[in-house]
CSV table of C-alpha atoms in Angstrom, one decimal:
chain,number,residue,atom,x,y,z
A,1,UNK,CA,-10.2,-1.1,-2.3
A,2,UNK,CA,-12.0,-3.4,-0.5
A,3,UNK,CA,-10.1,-3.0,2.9
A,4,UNK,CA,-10.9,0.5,2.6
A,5,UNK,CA,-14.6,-0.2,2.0
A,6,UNK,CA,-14.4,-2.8,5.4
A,7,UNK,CA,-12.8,0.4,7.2
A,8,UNK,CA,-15.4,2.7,6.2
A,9,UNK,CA,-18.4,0.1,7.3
A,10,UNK,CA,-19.4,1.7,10.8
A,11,UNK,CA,-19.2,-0.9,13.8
A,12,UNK,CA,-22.3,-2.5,15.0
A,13,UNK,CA,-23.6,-0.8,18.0
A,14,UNK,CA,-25.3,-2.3,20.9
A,15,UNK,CA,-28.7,-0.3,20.9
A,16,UNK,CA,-31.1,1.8,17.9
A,17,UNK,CA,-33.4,4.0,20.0
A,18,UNK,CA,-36.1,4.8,17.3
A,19,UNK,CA,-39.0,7.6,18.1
A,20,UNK,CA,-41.6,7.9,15.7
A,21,UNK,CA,-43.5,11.7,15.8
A,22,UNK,CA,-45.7,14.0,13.2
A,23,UNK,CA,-46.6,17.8,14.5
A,24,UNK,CA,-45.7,16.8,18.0
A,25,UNK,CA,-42.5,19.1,18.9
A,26,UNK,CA,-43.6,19.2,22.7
A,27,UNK,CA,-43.3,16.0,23.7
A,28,UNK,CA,-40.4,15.3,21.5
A,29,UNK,CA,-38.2,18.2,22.9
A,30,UNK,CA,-38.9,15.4,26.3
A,31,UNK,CA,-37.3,12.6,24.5
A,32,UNK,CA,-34.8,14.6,23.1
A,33,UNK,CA,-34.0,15.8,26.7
A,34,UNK,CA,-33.7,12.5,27.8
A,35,UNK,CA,-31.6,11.1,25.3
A,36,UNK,CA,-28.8,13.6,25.7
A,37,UNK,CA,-26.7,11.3,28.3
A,38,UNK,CA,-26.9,9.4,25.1
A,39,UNK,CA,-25.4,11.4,22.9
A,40,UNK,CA,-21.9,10.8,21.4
A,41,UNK,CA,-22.0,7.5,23.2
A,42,UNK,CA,-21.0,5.2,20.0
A,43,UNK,CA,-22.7,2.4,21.9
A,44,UNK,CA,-26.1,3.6,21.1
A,45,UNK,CA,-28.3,5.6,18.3
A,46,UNK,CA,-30.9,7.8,18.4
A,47,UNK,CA,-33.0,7.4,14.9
A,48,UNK,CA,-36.1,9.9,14.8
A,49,UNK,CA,-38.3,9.3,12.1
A,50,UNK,CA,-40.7,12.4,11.4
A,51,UNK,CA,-43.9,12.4,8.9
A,52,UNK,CA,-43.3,15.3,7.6
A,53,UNK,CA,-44.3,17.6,10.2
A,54,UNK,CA,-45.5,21.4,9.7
A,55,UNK,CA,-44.9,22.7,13.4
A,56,UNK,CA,-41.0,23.6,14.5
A,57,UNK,CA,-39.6,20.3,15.3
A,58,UNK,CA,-37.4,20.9,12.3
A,59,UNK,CA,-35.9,23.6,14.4
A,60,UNK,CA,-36.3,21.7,17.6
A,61,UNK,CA,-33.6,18.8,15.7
A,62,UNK,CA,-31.5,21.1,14.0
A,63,UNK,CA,-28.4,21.8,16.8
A,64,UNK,CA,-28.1,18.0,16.7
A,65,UNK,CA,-27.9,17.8,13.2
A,66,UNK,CA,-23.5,17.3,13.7
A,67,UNK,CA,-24.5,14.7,16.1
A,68,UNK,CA,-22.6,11.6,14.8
A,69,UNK,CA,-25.3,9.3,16.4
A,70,UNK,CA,-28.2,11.3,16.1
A,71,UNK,CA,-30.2,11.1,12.8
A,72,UNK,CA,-33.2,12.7,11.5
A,73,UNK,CA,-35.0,11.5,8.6
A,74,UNK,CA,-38.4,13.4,7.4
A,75,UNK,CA,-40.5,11.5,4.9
A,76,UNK,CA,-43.7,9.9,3.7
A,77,UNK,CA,-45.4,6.7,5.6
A,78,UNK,CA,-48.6,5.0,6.1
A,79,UNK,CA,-48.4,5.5,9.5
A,80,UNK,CA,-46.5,4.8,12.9
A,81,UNK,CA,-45.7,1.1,12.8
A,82,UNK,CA,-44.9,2.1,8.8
A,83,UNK,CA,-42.4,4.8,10.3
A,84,UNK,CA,-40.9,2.0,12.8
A,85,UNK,CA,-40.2,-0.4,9.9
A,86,UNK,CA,-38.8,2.6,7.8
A,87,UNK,CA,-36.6,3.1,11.2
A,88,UNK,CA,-35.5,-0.5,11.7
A,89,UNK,CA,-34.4,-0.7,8.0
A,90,UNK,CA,-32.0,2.9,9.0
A,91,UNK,CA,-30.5,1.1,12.1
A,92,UNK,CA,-27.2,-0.4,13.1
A,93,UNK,CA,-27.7,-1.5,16.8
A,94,UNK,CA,-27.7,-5.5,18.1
A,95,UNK,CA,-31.1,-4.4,19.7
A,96,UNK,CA,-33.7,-1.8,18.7
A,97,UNK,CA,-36.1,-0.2,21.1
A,98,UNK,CA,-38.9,1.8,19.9
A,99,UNK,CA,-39.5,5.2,22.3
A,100,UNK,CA,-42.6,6.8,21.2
A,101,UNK,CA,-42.1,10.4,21.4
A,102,UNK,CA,-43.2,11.9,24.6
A,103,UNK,CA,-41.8,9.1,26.5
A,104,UNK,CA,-38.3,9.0,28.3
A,105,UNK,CA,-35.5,7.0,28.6
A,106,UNK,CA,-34.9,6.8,32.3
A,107,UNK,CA,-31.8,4.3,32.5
A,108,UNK,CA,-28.1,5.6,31.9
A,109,UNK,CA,-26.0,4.7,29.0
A,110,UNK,CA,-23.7,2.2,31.0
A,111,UNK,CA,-26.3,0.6,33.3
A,112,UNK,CA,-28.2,-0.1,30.2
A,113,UNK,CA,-24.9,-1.4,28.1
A,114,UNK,CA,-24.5,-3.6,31.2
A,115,UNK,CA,-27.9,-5.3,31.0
A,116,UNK,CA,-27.2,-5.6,26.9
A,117,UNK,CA,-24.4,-7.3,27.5
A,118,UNK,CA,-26.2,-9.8,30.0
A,119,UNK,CA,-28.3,-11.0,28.0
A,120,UNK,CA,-26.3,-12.5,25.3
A,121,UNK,CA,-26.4,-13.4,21.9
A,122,UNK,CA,-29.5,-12.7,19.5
A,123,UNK,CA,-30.1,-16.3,18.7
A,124,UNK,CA,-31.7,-17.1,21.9
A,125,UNK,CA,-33.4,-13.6,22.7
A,126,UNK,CA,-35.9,-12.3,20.5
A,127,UNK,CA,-37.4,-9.7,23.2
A,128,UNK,CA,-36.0,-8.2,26.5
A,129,UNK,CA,-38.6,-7.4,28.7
A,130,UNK,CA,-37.8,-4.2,31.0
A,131,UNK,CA,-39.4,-2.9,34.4
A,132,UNK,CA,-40.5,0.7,33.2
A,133,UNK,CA,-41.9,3.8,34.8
A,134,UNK,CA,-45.8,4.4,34.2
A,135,UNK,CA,-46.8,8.2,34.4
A,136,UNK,CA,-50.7,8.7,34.5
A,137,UNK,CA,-52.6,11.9,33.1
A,138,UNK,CA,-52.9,12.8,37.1
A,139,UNK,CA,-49.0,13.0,37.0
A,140,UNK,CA,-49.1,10.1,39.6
A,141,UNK,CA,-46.0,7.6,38.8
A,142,UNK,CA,-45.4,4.1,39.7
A,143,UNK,CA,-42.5,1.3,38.7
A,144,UNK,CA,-44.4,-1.6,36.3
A,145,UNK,CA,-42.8,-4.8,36.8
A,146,UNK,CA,-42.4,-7.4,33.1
A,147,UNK,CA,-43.2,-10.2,34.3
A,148,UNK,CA,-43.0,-14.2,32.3
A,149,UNK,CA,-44.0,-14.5,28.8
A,150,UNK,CA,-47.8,-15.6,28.3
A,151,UNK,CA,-50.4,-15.6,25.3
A,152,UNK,CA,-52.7,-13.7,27.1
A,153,UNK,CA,-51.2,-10.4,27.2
A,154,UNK,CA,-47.9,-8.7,26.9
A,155,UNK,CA,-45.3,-8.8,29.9
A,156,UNK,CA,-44.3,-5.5,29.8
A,157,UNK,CA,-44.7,-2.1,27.7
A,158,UNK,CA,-43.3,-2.3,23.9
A,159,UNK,CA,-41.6,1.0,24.7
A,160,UNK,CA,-40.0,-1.5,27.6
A,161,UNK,CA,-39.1,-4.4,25.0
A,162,UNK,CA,-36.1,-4.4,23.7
A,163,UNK,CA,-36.0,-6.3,20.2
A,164,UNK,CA,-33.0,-8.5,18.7
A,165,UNK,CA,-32.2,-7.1,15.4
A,166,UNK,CA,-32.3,-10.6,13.8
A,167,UNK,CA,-36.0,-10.9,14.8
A,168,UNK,CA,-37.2,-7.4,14.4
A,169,UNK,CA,-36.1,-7.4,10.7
A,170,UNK,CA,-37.6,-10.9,9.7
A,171,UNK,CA,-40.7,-10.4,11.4
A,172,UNK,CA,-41.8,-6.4,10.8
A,173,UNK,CA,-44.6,-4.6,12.1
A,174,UNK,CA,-47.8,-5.7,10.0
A,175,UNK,CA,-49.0,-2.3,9.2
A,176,UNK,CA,-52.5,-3.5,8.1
A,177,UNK,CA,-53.2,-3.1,12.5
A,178,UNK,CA,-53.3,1.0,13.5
A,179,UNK,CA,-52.9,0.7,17.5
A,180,UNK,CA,-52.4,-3.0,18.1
A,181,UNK,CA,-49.4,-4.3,15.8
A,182,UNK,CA,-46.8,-4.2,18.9
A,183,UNK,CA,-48.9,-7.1,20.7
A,184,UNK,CA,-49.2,-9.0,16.8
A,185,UNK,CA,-45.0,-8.5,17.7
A,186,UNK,CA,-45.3,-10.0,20.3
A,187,UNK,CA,-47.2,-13.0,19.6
A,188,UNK,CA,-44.8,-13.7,16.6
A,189,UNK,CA,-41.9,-14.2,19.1
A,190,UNK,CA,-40.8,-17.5,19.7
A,191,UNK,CA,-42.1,-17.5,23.8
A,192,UNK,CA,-39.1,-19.3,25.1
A,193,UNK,CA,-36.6,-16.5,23.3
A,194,UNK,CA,-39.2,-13.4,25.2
A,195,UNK,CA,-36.8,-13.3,28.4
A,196,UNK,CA,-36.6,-10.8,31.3
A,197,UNK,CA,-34.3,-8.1,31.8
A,198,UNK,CA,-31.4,-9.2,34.2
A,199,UNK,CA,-32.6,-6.1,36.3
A,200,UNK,CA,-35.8,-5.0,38.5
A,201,UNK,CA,-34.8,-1.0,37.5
A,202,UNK,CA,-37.0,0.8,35.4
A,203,UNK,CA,-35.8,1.5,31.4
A,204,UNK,CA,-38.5,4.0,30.1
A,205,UNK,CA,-40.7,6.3,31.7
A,206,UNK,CA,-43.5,6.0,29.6
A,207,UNK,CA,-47.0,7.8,28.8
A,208,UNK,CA,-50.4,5.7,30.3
A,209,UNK,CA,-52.5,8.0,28.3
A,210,UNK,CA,-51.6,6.5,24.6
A,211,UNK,CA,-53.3,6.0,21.3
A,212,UNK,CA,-54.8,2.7,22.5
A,213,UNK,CA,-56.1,4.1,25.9
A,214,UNK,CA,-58.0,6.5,23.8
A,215,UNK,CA,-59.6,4.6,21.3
A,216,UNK,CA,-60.3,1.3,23.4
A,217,UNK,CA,-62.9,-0.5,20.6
A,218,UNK,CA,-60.6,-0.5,17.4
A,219,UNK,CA,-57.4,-1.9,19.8
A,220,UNK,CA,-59.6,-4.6,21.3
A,221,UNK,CA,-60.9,-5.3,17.9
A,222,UNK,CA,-57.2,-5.8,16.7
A,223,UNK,CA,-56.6,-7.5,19.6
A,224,UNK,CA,-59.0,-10.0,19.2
A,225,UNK,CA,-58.5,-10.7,15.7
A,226,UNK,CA,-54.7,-10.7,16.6
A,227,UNK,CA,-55.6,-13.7,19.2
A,228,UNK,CA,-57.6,-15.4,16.8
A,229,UNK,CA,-54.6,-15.7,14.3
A,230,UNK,CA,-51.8,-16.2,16.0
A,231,UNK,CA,-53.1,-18.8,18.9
A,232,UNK,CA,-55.0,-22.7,18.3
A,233,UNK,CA,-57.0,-24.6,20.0
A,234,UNK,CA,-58.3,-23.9,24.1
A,235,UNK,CA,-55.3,-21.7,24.0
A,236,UNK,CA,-56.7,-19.0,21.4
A,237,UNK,CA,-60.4,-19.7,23.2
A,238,UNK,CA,-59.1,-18.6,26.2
A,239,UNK,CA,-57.3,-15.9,25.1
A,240,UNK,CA,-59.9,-14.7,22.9
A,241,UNK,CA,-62.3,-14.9,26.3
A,242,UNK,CA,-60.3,-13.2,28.2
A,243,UNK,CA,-60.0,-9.8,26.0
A,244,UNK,CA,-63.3,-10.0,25.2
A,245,UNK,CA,-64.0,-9.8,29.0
A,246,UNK,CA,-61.3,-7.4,29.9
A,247,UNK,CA,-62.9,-5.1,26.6
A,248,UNK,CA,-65.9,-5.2,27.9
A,249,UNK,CA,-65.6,-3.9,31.3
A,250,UNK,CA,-63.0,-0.9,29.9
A,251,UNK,CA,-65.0,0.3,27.7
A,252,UNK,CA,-67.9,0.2,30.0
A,253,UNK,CA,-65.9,2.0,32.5
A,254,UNK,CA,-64.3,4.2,30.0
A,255,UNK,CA,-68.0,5.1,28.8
A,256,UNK,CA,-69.5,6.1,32.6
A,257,UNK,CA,-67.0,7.3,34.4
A,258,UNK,CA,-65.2,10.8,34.4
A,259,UNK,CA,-61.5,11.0,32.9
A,260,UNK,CA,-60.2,11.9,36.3
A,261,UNK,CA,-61.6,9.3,37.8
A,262,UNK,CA,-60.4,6.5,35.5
A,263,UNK,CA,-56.9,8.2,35.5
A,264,UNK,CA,-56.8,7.9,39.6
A,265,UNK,CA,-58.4,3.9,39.6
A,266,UNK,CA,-55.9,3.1,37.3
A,267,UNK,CA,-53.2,4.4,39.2
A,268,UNK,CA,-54.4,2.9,42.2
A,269,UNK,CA,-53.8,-0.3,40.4
């Protein structure tokens, strides 16, 4: 009885690619298109978690309902980072990465099984930080480098992070932050297990125009107060300086400048 229950237990797999989404079929069809190299690949799983959406995104799911590593779960939260923990707790993979929906994965399944493999065990990685693809609202696209851990900001995207499982499930998402619990993450990482990726290519292509981009005073206010907890001494002054600065001139150039022409600047950057 008990060798049959060992047989049943599903092998770990190396990768759970978790999307969050509510009423956004559109953009999630994207992801969905670019997961398909994905699918079937035992390697990896694709875990969408849906707030109960009204719009068609049941139907858009439903042919890859037989999909053995495809799942779709539709249920109650208290919001996204709510839905990632709900996600986490669903997986089975080494390594979790969290693709918001709209957002792409641009690396194949072998070249990206490859990198897994390079980085090693989970006890001295905590977070893989991935070159990614940034696409602005002007359509322009450019290749974001991660660069070395610091305290003052993040070294690469979260939907470029790549989280041991160990770590993501003993330290979840505080859901009491709304745009800003990814860096709070981040900070609770151990900065000598926060490594780079053993490759300059790009893992995600990912949205520039998000949740935080459009709502710049309540993520520097979490950002701040996510500083101001998590760092001591000239360390957390200067950090605390810093994004007070940087949150400054944003919003003052979000606040007088046109759309377009923040969109272009930025990609100019």
């Amino acid at each position: 009885m008990n060798q049959a229950l060992i047989q049943a237990t599903p092998p770990p797999r190396l990768l759970s690619i978790v999307t969050v989404t509510r009423n956004d079929s559109a953009r999630l069809a994207l992801t969905l298109r670019s997961m398909g190299r994905f699918y079937g690949d035992a390697r990896f799983e694709h875990i969408v978690m849906d707030g109960k959406s009204t719009d068609n995104t049941h139907e858009l799911v439903a042919p890859l309902a037989g999909t053995a590593n495809f799942l779709f779960h539709s249920g109650s939260d208290k919001g996204i980072y709510d839905a990632m923990n709900q996600g986490v707790a669903k997986s089975n993979g080494r390594f979790l990465l969290f693709l918001n929906c709209g957002d792409c994965m641009q690396a194949g399944p072998d070249e990206l099984a490859g990198w897994i493999e390079q980085l090693g065990g989970q006890e001295s990685v905590d977070i893989a930080c991935f070159s990614f693809s940034q696409v602005e609202s002007s359509g322009h696209t450019k290749v974001v480098h991660a660069h070395a851990a610091t305290p003052m900001h993040m070294p690469t995207s979260h939907q470029a992070m790549l989280f041991a499982a160990g770590f993501i499930r003993s330290h979840p998402y505080d859901i009491r932050y709304k745009i800003a619990a990814d860096f709070d993450l981040y900070m609770r990482s151990r900065r000598q297990c926060v490594v780079l990726a053993p490759t300059q290519a790009p893992l995600t292509i990912v949205e520039v125009d998000g949740v935080a981009s459009s709502q710049p005073m309540i993520s520097y206010r979490e950002y701040l107060a996510i500083a101001s907890r998590n760092l001591t001494g000239l360390e957390r002054v200067s950090c605390v300086i810093r994004i007070g600065f940087r949150a400054m001139i944003v919003i003052a150039v979000k606040s007088l400048l046109p759309t377009s022409l923040v969109s272009k600047l930025r990609g100019m950057s």
